[in-house]
Short mmCIF file of C-alpha atoms in Angstrom, two decimals:
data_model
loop_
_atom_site.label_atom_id
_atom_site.label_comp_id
_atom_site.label_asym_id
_atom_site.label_seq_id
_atom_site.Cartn_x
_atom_site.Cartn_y
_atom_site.Cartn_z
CA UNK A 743 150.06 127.25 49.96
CA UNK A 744 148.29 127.70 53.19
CA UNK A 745 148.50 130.48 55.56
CA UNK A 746 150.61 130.72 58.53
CA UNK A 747 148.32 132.31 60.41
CA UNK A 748 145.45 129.92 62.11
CA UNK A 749 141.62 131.13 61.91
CA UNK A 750 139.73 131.72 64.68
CA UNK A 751 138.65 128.85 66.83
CA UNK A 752 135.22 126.55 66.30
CA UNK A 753 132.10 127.41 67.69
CA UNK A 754 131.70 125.10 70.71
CA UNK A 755 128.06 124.35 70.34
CA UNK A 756 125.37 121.34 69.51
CA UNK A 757 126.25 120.62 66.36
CA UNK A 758 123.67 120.28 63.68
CA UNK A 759 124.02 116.81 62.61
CA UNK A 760 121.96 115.25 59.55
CA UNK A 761 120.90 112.28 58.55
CA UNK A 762 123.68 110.30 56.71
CA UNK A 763 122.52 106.94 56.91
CA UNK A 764 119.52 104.23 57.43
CA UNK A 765 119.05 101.05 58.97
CA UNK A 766 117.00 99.58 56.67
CA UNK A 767 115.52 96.22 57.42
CA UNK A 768 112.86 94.56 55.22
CA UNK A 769 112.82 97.12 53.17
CA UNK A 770 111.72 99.31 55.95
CA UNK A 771 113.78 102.26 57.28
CA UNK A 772 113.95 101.17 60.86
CA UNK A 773 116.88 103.58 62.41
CA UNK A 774 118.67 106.66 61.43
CA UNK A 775 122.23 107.45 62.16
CA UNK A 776 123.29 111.51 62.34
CA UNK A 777 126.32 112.85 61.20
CA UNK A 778 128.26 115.22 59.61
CA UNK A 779 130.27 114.50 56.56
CA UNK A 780 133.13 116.91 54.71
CA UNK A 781 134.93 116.35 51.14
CA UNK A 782 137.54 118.45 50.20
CA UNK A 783 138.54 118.73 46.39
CA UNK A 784 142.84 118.36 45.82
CA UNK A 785 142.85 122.38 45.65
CA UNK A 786 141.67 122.33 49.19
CA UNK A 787 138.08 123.84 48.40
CA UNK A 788 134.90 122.13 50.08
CA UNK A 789 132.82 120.13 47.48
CA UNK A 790 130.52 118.41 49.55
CA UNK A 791 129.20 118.56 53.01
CA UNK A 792 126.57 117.57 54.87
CA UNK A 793 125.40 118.32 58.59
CA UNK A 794 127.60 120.75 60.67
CA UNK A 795 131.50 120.22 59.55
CA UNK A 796 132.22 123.53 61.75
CA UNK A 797 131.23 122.91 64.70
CA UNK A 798 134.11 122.02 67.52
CA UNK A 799 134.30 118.13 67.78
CA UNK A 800 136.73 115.75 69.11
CA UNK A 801 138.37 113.91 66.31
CA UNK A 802 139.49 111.21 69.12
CA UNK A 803 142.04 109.22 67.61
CA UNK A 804 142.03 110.14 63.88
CA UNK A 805 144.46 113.05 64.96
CA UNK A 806 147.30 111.02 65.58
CA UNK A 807 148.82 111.40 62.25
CA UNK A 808 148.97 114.56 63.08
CA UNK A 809 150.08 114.18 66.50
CA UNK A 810 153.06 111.61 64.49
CA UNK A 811 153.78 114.88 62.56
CA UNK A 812 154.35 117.25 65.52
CA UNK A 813 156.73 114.68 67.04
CA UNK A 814 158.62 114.06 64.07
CA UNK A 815 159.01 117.76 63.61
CA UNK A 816 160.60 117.97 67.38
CA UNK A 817 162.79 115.61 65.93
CA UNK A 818 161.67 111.84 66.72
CA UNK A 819 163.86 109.85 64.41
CA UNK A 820 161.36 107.44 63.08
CA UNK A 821 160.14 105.95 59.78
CA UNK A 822 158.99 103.27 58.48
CA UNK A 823 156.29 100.45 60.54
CA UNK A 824 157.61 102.01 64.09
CA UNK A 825 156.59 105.79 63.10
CA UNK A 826 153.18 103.85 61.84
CA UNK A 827 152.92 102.44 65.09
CA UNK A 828 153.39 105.86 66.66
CA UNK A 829 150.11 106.97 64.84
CA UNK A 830 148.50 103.69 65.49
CA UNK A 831 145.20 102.61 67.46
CA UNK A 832 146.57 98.88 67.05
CA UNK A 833 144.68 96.13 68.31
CA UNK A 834 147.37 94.50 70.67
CA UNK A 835 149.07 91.61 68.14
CA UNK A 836 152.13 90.80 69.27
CA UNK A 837 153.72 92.58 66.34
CA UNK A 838 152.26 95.68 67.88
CA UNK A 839 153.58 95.44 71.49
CA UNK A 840 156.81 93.77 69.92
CA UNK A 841 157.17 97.84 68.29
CA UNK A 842 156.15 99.70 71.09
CA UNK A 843 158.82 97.92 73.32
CA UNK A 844 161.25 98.31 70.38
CA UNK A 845 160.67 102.19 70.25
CA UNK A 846 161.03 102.54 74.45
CA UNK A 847 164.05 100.34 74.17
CA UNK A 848 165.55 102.88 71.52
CA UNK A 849 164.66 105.83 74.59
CA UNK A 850 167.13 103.58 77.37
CA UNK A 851 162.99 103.08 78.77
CA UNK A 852 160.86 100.24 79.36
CA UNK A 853 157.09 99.43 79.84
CA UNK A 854 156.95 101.19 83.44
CA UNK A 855 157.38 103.88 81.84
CA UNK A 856 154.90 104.29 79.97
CA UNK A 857 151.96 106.87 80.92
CA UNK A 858 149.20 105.57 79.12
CA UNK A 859 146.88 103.46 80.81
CA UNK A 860 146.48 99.57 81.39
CA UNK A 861 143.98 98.00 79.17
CA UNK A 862 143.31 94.60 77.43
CA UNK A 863 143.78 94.56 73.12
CA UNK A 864 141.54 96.42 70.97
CA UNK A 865 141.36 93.57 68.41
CA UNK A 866 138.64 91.69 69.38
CA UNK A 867 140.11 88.03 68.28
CA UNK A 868 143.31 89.33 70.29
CA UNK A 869 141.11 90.49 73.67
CA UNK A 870 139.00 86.85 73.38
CA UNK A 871 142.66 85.17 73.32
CA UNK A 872 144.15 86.91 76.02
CA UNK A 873 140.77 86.61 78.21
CA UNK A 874 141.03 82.56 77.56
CA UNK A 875 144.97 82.68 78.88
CA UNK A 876 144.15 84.46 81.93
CA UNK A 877 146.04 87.78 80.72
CA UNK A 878 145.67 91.04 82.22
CA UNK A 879 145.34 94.84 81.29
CA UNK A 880 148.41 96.56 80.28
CA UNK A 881 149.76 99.45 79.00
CA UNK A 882 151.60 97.68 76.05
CA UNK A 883 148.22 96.18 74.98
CA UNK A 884 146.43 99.24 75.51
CA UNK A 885 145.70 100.75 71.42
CA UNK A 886 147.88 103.81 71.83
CA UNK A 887 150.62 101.89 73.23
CA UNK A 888 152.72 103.05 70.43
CA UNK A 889 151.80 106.67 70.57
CA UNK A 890 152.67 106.89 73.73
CA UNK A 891 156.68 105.61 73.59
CA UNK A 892 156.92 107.75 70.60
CA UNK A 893 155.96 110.55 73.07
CA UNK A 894 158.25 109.66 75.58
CA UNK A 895 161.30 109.38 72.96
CA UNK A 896 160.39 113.02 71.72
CA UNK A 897 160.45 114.02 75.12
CA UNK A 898 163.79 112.51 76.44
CA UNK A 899 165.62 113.77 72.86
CA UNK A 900 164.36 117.25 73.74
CA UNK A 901 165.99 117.23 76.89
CA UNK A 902 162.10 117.03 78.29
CA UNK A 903 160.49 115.84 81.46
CA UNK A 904 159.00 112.86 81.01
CA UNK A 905 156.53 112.08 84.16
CA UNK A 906 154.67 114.88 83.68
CA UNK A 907 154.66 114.62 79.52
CA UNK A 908 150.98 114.32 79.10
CA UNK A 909 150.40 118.01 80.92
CA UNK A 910 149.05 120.06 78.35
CA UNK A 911 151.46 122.37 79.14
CA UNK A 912 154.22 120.18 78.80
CA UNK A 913 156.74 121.21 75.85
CA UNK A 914 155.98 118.32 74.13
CA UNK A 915 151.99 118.67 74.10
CA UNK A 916 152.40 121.96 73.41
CA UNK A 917 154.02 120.77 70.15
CA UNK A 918 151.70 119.07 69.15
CA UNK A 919 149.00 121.82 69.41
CA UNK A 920 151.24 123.78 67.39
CA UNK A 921 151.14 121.12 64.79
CA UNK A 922 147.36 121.09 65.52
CA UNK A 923 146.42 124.02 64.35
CA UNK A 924 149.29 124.65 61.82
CA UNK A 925 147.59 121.52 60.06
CA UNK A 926 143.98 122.05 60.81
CA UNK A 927 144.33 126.10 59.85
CA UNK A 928 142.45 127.18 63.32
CA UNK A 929 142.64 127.81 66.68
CA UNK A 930 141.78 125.17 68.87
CA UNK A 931 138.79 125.50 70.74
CA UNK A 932 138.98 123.06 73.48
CA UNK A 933 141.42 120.63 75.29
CA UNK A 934 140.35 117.99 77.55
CA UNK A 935 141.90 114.45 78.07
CA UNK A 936 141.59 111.52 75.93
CA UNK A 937 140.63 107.79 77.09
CA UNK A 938 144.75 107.04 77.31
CA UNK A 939 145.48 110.12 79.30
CA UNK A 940 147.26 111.96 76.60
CA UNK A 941 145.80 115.58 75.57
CA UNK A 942 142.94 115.77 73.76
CA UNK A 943 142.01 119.08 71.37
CA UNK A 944 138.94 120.20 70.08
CA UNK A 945 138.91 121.35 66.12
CA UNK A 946 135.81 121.12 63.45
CA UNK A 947 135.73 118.50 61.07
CA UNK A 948 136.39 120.89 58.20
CA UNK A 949 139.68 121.68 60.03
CA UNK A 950 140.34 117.76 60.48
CA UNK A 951 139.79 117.16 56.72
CA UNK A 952 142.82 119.55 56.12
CA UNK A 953 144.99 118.55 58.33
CA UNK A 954 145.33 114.76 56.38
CA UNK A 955 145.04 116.36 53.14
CA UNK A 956 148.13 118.60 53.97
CA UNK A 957 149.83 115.70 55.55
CA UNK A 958 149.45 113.73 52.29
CA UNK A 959 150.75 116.81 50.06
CA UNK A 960 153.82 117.70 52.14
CA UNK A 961 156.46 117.53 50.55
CA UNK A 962 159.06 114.32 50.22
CA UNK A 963 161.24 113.99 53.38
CA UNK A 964 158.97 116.41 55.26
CA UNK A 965 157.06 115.43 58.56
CA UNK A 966 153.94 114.88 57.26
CA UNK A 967 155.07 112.78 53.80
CA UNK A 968 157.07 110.61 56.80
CA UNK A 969 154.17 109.86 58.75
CA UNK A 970 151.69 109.21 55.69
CA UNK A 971 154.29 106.67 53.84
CA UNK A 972 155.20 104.76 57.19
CA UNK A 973 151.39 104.63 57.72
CA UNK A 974 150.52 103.42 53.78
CA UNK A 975 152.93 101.56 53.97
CA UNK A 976 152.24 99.84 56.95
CA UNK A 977 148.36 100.09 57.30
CA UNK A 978 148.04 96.92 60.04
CA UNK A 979 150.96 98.63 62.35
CA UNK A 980 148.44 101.39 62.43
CA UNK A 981 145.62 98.84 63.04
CA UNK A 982 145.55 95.32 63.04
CA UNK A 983 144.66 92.15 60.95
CA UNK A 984 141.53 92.47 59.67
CA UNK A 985 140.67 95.87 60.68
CA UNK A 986 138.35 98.10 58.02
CA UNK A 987 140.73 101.02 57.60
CA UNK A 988 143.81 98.88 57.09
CA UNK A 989 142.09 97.43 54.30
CA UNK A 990 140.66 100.61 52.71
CA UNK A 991 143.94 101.61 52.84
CA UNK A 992 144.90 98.34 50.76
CA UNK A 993 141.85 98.66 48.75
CA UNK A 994 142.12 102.19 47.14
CA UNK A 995 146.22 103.23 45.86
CA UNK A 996 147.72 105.63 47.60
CA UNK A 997 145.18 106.25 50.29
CA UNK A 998 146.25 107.31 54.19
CA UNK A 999 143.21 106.99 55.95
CA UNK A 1000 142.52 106.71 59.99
CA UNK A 1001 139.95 106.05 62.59
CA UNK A 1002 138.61 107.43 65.70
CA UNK A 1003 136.53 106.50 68.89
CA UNK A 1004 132.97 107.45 68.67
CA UNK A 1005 132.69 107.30 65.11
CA UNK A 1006 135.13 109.34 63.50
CA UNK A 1007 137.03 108.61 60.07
CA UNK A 1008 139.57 110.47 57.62
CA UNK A 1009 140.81 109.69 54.86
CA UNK A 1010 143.26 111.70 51.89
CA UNK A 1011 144.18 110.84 48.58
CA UNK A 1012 147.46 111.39 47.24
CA UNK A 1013 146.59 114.49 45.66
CA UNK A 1014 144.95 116.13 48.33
CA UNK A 1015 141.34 114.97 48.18
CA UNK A 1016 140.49 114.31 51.67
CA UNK A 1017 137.03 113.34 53.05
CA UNK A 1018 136.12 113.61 57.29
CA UNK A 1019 133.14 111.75 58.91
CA UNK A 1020 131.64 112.37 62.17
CA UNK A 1021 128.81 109.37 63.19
CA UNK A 1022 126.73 111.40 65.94
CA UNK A 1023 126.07 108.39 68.17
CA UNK A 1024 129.86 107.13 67.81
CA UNK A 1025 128.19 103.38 65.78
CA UNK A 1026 131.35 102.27 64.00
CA UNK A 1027 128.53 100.79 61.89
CA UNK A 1028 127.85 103.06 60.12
CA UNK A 1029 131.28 104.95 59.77
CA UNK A 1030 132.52 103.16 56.92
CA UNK A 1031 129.55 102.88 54.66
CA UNK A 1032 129.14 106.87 55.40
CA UNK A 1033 133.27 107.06 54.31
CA UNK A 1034 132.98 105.26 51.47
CA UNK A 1035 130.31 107.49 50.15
CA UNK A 1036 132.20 110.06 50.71
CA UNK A 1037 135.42 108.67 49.15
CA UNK A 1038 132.99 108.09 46.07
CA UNK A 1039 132.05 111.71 45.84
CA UNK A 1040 135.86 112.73 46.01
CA UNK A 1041 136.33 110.46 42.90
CA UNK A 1042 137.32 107.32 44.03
CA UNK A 1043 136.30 104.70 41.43
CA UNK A 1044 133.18 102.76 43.34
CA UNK A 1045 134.72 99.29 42.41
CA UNK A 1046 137.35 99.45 44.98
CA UNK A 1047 134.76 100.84 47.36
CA UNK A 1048 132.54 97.66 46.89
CA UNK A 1049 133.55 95.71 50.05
CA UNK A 1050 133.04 98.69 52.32
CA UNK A 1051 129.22 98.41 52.56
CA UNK A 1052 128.87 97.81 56.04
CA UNK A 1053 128.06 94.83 57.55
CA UNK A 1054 124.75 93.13 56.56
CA UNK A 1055 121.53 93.09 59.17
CA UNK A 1056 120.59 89.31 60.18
CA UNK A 1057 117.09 87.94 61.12
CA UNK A 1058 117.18 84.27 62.49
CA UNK A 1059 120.86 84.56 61.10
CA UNK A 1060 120.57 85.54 57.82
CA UNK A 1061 120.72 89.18 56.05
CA UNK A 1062 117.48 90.71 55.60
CA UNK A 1063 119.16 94.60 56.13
CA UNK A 1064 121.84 96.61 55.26
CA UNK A 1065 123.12 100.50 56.70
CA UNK A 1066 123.25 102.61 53.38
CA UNK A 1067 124.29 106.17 53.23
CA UNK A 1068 121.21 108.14 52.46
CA UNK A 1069 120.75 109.47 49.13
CA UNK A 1070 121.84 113.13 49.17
CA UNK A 1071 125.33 111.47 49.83
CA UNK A 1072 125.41 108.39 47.68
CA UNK A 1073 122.77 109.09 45.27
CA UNK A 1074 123.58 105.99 42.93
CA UNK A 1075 121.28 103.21 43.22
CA UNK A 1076 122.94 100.93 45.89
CA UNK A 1077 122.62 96.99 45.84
CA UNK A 1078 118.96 96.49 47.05
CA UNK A 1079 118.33 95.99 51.00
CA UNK A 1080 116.31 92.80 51.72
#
């Protein structure tokens, strides 16, 4: 049992990355990637880190299980693959807007309503489409289309205002602080505003790593187990087709895991085992290779981990390169770089 009582705020500072990973092409080390890297064991302790996991970061959009949680707890009646879609960063599919107008429709709302802002589809096969058909930026296509409606829901249930719902000192944001640092176990350090326009707060990846390893362990029926079994259950209403963390999610039982701009990534075991990456330069590159490392040193048997490598390095358009975690975080041999 946690306590009640958040810590003290991060340190808002430079963090002091390390290396976690190398380009290495031809055998040759020929970039480094810096990052930080957390695991956390099921009782909650630390058991591996690497760079600076306290330092006050923007997890971007791996916190929106936990903003899922806070509206849940305010008393959004969702479950199932529309609560996944409230914690999504979809990629636009049809299925995806198809949700977020199902979950406005449920609020008497519609798409004007909505506060996030106009954008084509994440998914890049989705974007390419929609460029070829002459379709423009909107808000349902924009990733956190989802979010958003669930937001506006909470809002008009609670009796809420709902044009000025992304204030941070709007009930409903302040919510989900509440949630943030109930989960997280600190103070946070920072708010500022997210690409969509919705609040964004500032925590340390340490904190981050707890929050999705208490949302897996609440308990059945609770907020948190809600959001994590809508979102395991439902891993490409959180994503897309095709997308990495919908099919790490797939690939390992049991396992909630979520993604963030600018290289972020969290994942939690059922148990509690939790892991929290932070790629300093924001390449999605090398955020799953790094998380799948770290997954491996929570005890996640490396056979299901096997297709999250990374993508290969090409030369005249064939693989002479790889990105591999470096060795102080995956110290078994990988499969040899060309």
């Amino acid at each position: 049992m946690y306590s009640s009582f958040p810590a003290p705020a991060p340190v808002v500072r430079e963090p002091l990355h390390a290396p976690v990973a190398h380009l290495i092409r031809g055998g040759v080390v020929e970039g480094v990637h810096y990052g930080s890297v957390v695991v956390l064991g099921a009782d909650g302790e630390v058991q591996f880190q690497l760079g600076d996991i306290e330092a006050a970061f923007y997890p971007r959009s791996a916190l929106k299980p936990v903003q899922a949680v806070a509206m849940v707890r305010a008393g959004l009646p969702l479950d199932g693959e529309l609560l996944s879609l409230a914690a999504a960063s979809h990629s636009g599919e049809e299925r995806h807007l198809d949700g977020a107008r199902r979950i406005l429709a449920l609020a008497g709302l519609n798409e004007a309503d909505l506060r996030n802002v106009p954008d084509m589809p994440y998914g890049t096969e989705v974007r390419d489409r929609w460029i070829r058909e002459g379709r423009q930026p909107s808000r349902l296509a924009q990733n956190c289309s989802g979010k958003h409606a669930a937001m506006l829901w909470t809002a008009k249930l609670n009796g809420w205002t709902l044009d000025d719902c992304l204030d941070p000192a709007h009930p409903l944001q302040q919510a989900v602080a509440e949630a943030v640092e109930d989960l997280t176990g600190q103070h946070i350090a920072r708010t500022t505003v997210d690409g969509c326009g919705a609040p964004l707060f500032s925590v340390s990846l340490h904190g981050l790593a707890r929050a999705v390893s208490r949302i897996v362990t609440g308990a059945p029926g609770t907020p948190q187990a809600r959001v994590a079994d809508a979102m395991r259950a439902y891993p490409e209403m959180a994503s897309g087709a095709g997308r990495d963390v919908a099919a790490l999610m797939a690939a390992v039982p049991g396992l909630l895991a979520k993604d963030g701009f600018e290289g972020v990534q969290v994942a939690a075991l059922p148990d509690g085992r939790a892991v929290a990456v932070k790629i300093a330069d924001g390449a999605n590159r090398a955020r799953i290779p790094v998380a799948a490392a770290a997954l491996e040193r929570a005890g996640v048997d490396p056979e299901l981990l096997s297709g999250f490598q990374g993508e290969a390095l090409l030369g005249g358009g064939r693989a002479v390169g790889c990105v591999r975690p470096v060795r102080s975080l995956d110290p078994v041999a990988m499969p040899a770089c060309a």
